[in-house]
Amino acid sequence: MAEYTPESFKILLGKLVKTPEHFTPEDLKLALHHIFIPDATLPAQMGAFLAALHIARLERRPGSLAAAAQFLGARSLKATIEDGEADFIVDIVGTGGDGHNTFNVSTTAAMVAAGAGARVIKVG
């Protein structure tokens, strides 16, 4: 099993910053493992990582998108719906942003619905 520490994350971050063209979907999955494990990254490292992903435009590569979707999908929690008629469940759909600096209505709607007592889930 791999070791997930701020030092091992530093190596991935260095690769992303210095040679983003060689940062693979497998590197991205390994970085996401670090981010999801408590104390395996420092807050500044996470911020630098997200900024570097965006600057290198890696979030737009089909391989990176597929790797992130696969990683997150494998870790998603399944919602238990015992009585769909009695339970107040809302599915908020949306892409998470259009890349044009517009206001993300679906994310805000999910927060408002959750604040009002609804259970917000993502179907699919």
PDB file of C-alpha atoms in Angstrom, residues 13-114:
ATOM      1  CA  LEU A  13       2.613  18.499  -6.761  1.00  0.00           C
ATOM      2  CA  GLY A  14       6.145  19.052  -8.047  1.00  0.00           C
ATOM      3  CA  LYS A  15       5.476  16.890 -11.086  1.00  0.00           C
ATOM      4  CA  LEU A  16       2.272  18.794 -11.826  1.00  0.00           C
ATOM      5  CA  VAL A  17       3.942  22.197 -11.508  1.00  0.00           C
ATOM      6  CA  LYS A  18       7.227  21.395 -13.283  1.00  0.00           C
ATOM      7  CA  THR A  19       6.059  19.002 -16.008  1.00  0.00           C
ATOM      8  CA  PRO A  20       2.265  19.130 -16.325  1.00  0.00           C
ATOM      9  CA  GLU A  21       2.472  17.442 -19.723  1.00  0.00           C
ATOM     10  CA  HIS A  22       3.695  14.299 -17.928  1.00  0.00           C
ATOM     11  CA  PHE A  23       1.053  14.374 -15.166  1.00  0.00           C
ATOM     12  CA  THR A  24      -1.027  11.287 -15.939  1.00  0.00           C
ATOM     13  CA  PRO A  25      -4.562  10.247 -14.990  1.00  0.00           C
ATOM     14  CA  GLU A  26      -2.946   7.761 -12.589  1.00  0.00           C
ATOM     15  CA  ASP A  27      -1.040  10.639 -10.964  1.00  0.00           C
ATOM     16  CA  LEU A  28      -4.350  12.454 -10.582  1.00  0.00           C
ATOM     17  CA  LYS A  29      -5.943   9.433  -8.883  1.00  0.00           C
ATOM     18  CA  LEU A  30      -2.985   9.191  -6.515  1.00  0.00           C
ATOM     19  CA  ALA A  31      -3.287  12.898  -5.711  1.00  0.00           C
ATOM     20  CA  LEU A  32      -7.004  12.495  -5.032  1.00  0.00           C
ATOM     21  CA  HIS A  33      -6.230   9.614  -2.667  1.00  0.00           C
ATOM     22  CA  HIS A  34      -4.001  11.999  -0.733  1.00  0.00           C
ATOM     23  CA  ILE A  35      -6.663  14.685  -0.610  1.00  0.00           C
ATOM     24  CA  PHE A  36      -9.318  12.299   0.720  1.00  0.00           C
ATOM     25  CA  ILE A  37      -7.109  10.895   3.491  1.00  0.00           C
ATOM     26  CA  PRO A  38      -6.973  13.052   6.637  1.00  0.00           C
ATOM     27  CA  ASP A  39      -3.572  14.678   7.226  1.00  0.00           C
ATOM     28  CA  ALA A  40      -2.095  13.350   3.965  1.00  0.00           C
ATOM     29  CA  THR A  41      -1.894  16.875   2.545  1.00  0.00           C
ATOM     30  CA  LEU A  42      -1.505  20.327   3.973  1.00  0.00           C
ATOM     31  CA  PRO A  43      -4.143  22.973   3.186  1.00  0.00           C
ATOM     32  CA  ALA A  44      -1.592  25.034   1.239  1.00  0.00           C
ATOM     33  CA  GLN A  45      -0.699  21.950  -0.818  1.00  0.00           C
ATOM     34  CA  MET A  46      -4.344  21.370  -1.709  1.00  0.00           C
ATOM     35  CA  GLY A  47      -4.732  24.973  -2.811  1.00  0.00           C
ATOM     36  CA  ALA A  48      -1.530  24.847  -4.858  1.00  0.00           C
ATOM     37  CA  PHE A  49      -2.625  21.568  -6.429  1.00  0.00           C
ATOM     38  CA  LEU A  50      -6.029  22.888  -7.488  1.00  0.00           C
ATOM     39  CA  ALA A  51      -4.491  26.076  -8.869  1.00  0.00           C
ATOM     40  CA  ALA A  52      -1.851  24.111 -10.793  1.00  0.00           C
ATOM     41  CA  LEU A  53      -4.510  21.781 -12.249  1.00  0.00           C
ATOM     42  CA  HIS A  54      -6.393  24.799 -13.522  1.00  0.00           C
ATOM     43  CA  ILE A  55      -3.351  26.676 -14.825  1.00  0.00           C
ATOM     44  CA  ALA A  56      -2.181  23.576 -16.720  1.00  0.00           C
ATOM     45  CA  ARG A  57      -5.780  23.062 -17.934  1.00  0.00           C
ATOM     46  CA  LEU A  58      -5.600  19.425 -16.891  1.00  0.00           C
ATOM     47  CA  GLU A  59      -9.183  19.522 -15.670  1.00  0.00           C
ATOM     48  CA  ARG A  60     -10.189  19.744 -19.332  1.00  0.00           C
ATOM     49  CA  ARG A  61      -8.371  16.631 -20.504  1.00  0.00           C
ATOM     50  CA  PRO A  62     -10.727  13.712 -21.156  1.00  0.00           C
ATOM     51  CA  GLY A  63      -8.356  11.285 -19.399  1.00  0.00           C
ATOM     52  CA  SER A  64      -8.199  13.485 -16.305  1.00  0.00           C
ATOM     53  CA  LEU A  65     -11.968  13.921 -16.227  1.00  0.00           C
ATOM     54  CA  ALA A  66     -12.500  10.173 -16.564  1.00  0.00           C
ATOM     55  CA  ALA A  67      -9.961   9.419 -13.820  1.00  0.00           C
ATOM     56  CA  ALA A  68     -11.538  11.937 -11.418  1.00  0.00           C
ATOM     57  CA  ALA A  69     -15.066  10.697 -12.169  1.00  0.00           C
ATOM     58  CA  GLN A  70     -13.990   7.085 -11.632  1.00  0.00           C
ATOM     59  CA  PHE A  71     -12.225   7.942  -8.364  1.00  0.00           C
ATOM     60  CA  LEU A  72     -15.137   9.979  -6.985  1.00  0.00           C
ATOM     61  CA  GLY A  73     -17.770   7.521  -8.189  1.00  0.00           C
ATOM     62  CA  ALA A  74     -16.026   4.673  -6.380  1.00  0.00           C
ATOM     63  CA  ARG A  75     -16.177   6.692  -3.148  1.00  0.00           C
ATOM     64  CA  SER A  76     -19.720   7.973  -3.433  1.00  0.00           C
ATOM     65  CA  LEU A  77     -22.212   7.003  -0.777  1.00  0.00           C
ATOM     66  CA  LYS A  78     -25.452   5.343  -1.749  1.00  0.00           C
ATOM     67  CA  ALA A  79     -28.536   7.133  -0.418  1.00  0.00           C
ATOM     68  CA  THR A  80     -30.996   4.932   1.427  1.00  0.00           C
ATOM     69  CA  ILE A  81     -34.582   5.824   0.645  1.00  0.00           C
ATOM     70  CA  GLU A  82     -36.930   3.964   2.956  1.00  0.00           C
ATOM     71  CA  ASP A  83     -40.185   5.735   2.135  1.00  0.00           C
ATOM     72  CA  GLY A  84     -39.895   7.938  -0.918  1.00  0.00           C
ATOM     73  CA  GLU A  85     -43.337   9.422  -0.346  1.00  0.00           C
ATOM     74  CA  ALA A  86     -42.641  10.502   3.247  1.00  0.00           C
ATOM     75  CA  ASP A  87     -38.957  11.418   2.961  1.00  0.00           C
ATOM     76  CA  PHE A  88     -38.178  14.933   1.684  1.00  0.00           C
ATOM     77  CA  ILE A  89     -35.556  14.178  -0.982  1.00  0.00           C
ATOM     78  CA  VAL A  90     -34.324  16.548  -3.669  1.00  0.00           C
ATOM     79  CA  ASP A  91     -32.057  15.746  -6.616  1.00  0.00           C
ATOM     80  CA  ILE A  92     -30.272  18.893  -7.765  1.00  0.00           C
ATOM     81  CA  VAL A  93     -28.831  18.576 -11.256  1.00  0.00           C
ATOM     82  CA  GLY A  94     -26.158  20.683 -12.871  1.00  0.00           C
ATOM     83  CA  THR A  95     -22.685  20.665 -14.287  1.00  0.00           C
ATOM     84  CA  GLY A  96     -21.002  22.583 -11.485  1.00  0.00           C
ATOM     85  CA  GLY A  97     -20.180  25.531 -13.681  1.00  0.00           C
ATOM     86  CA  ASP A  98     -19.870  26.525 -17.292  1.00  0.00           C
ATOM     87  CA  GLY A  99     -16.356  27.954 -17.219  1.00  0.00           C
ATOM     88  CA  HIS A 100     -17.587  31.470 -17.978  1.00  0.00           C
ATOM     89  CA  ASN A 101     -17.509  32.921 -14.448  1.00  0.00           C
ATOM     90  CA  THR A 102     -21.283  32.776 -14.188  1.00  0.00           C
ATOM     91  CA  PHE A 103     -23.245  32.173 -11.002  1.00  0.00           C
ATOM     92  CA  ASN A 104     -23.729  28.466 -10.247  1.00  0.00           C
ATOM     93  CA  VAL A 105     -27.441  28.209  -9.509  1.00  0.00           C
ATOM     94  CA  SER A 106     -27.575  24.423  -9.001  1.00  0.00           C
ATOM     95  CA  THR A 107     -24.966  24.438  -6.223  1.00  0.00           C
ATOM     96  CA  THR A 108     -26.730  27.299  -4.465  1.00  0.00           C
ATOM     97  CA  ALA A 109     -30.085  25.543  -4.873  1.00  0.00           C
ATOM     98  CA  ALA A 110     -28.628  22.400  -3.268  1.00  0.00           C
ATOM     99  CA  MET A 111     -27.409  24.406  -0.261  1.00  0.00           C
ATOM    100  CA  VAL A 112     -30.748  26.196   0.128  1.00  0.00           C
ATOM    101  CA  ALA A 113     -32.682  22.918  -0.111  1.00  0.00           C
ATOM    102  CA  ALA A 114     -30.397  21.258   2.470  1.00  0.00           C
TER     103      ALA A 114
END
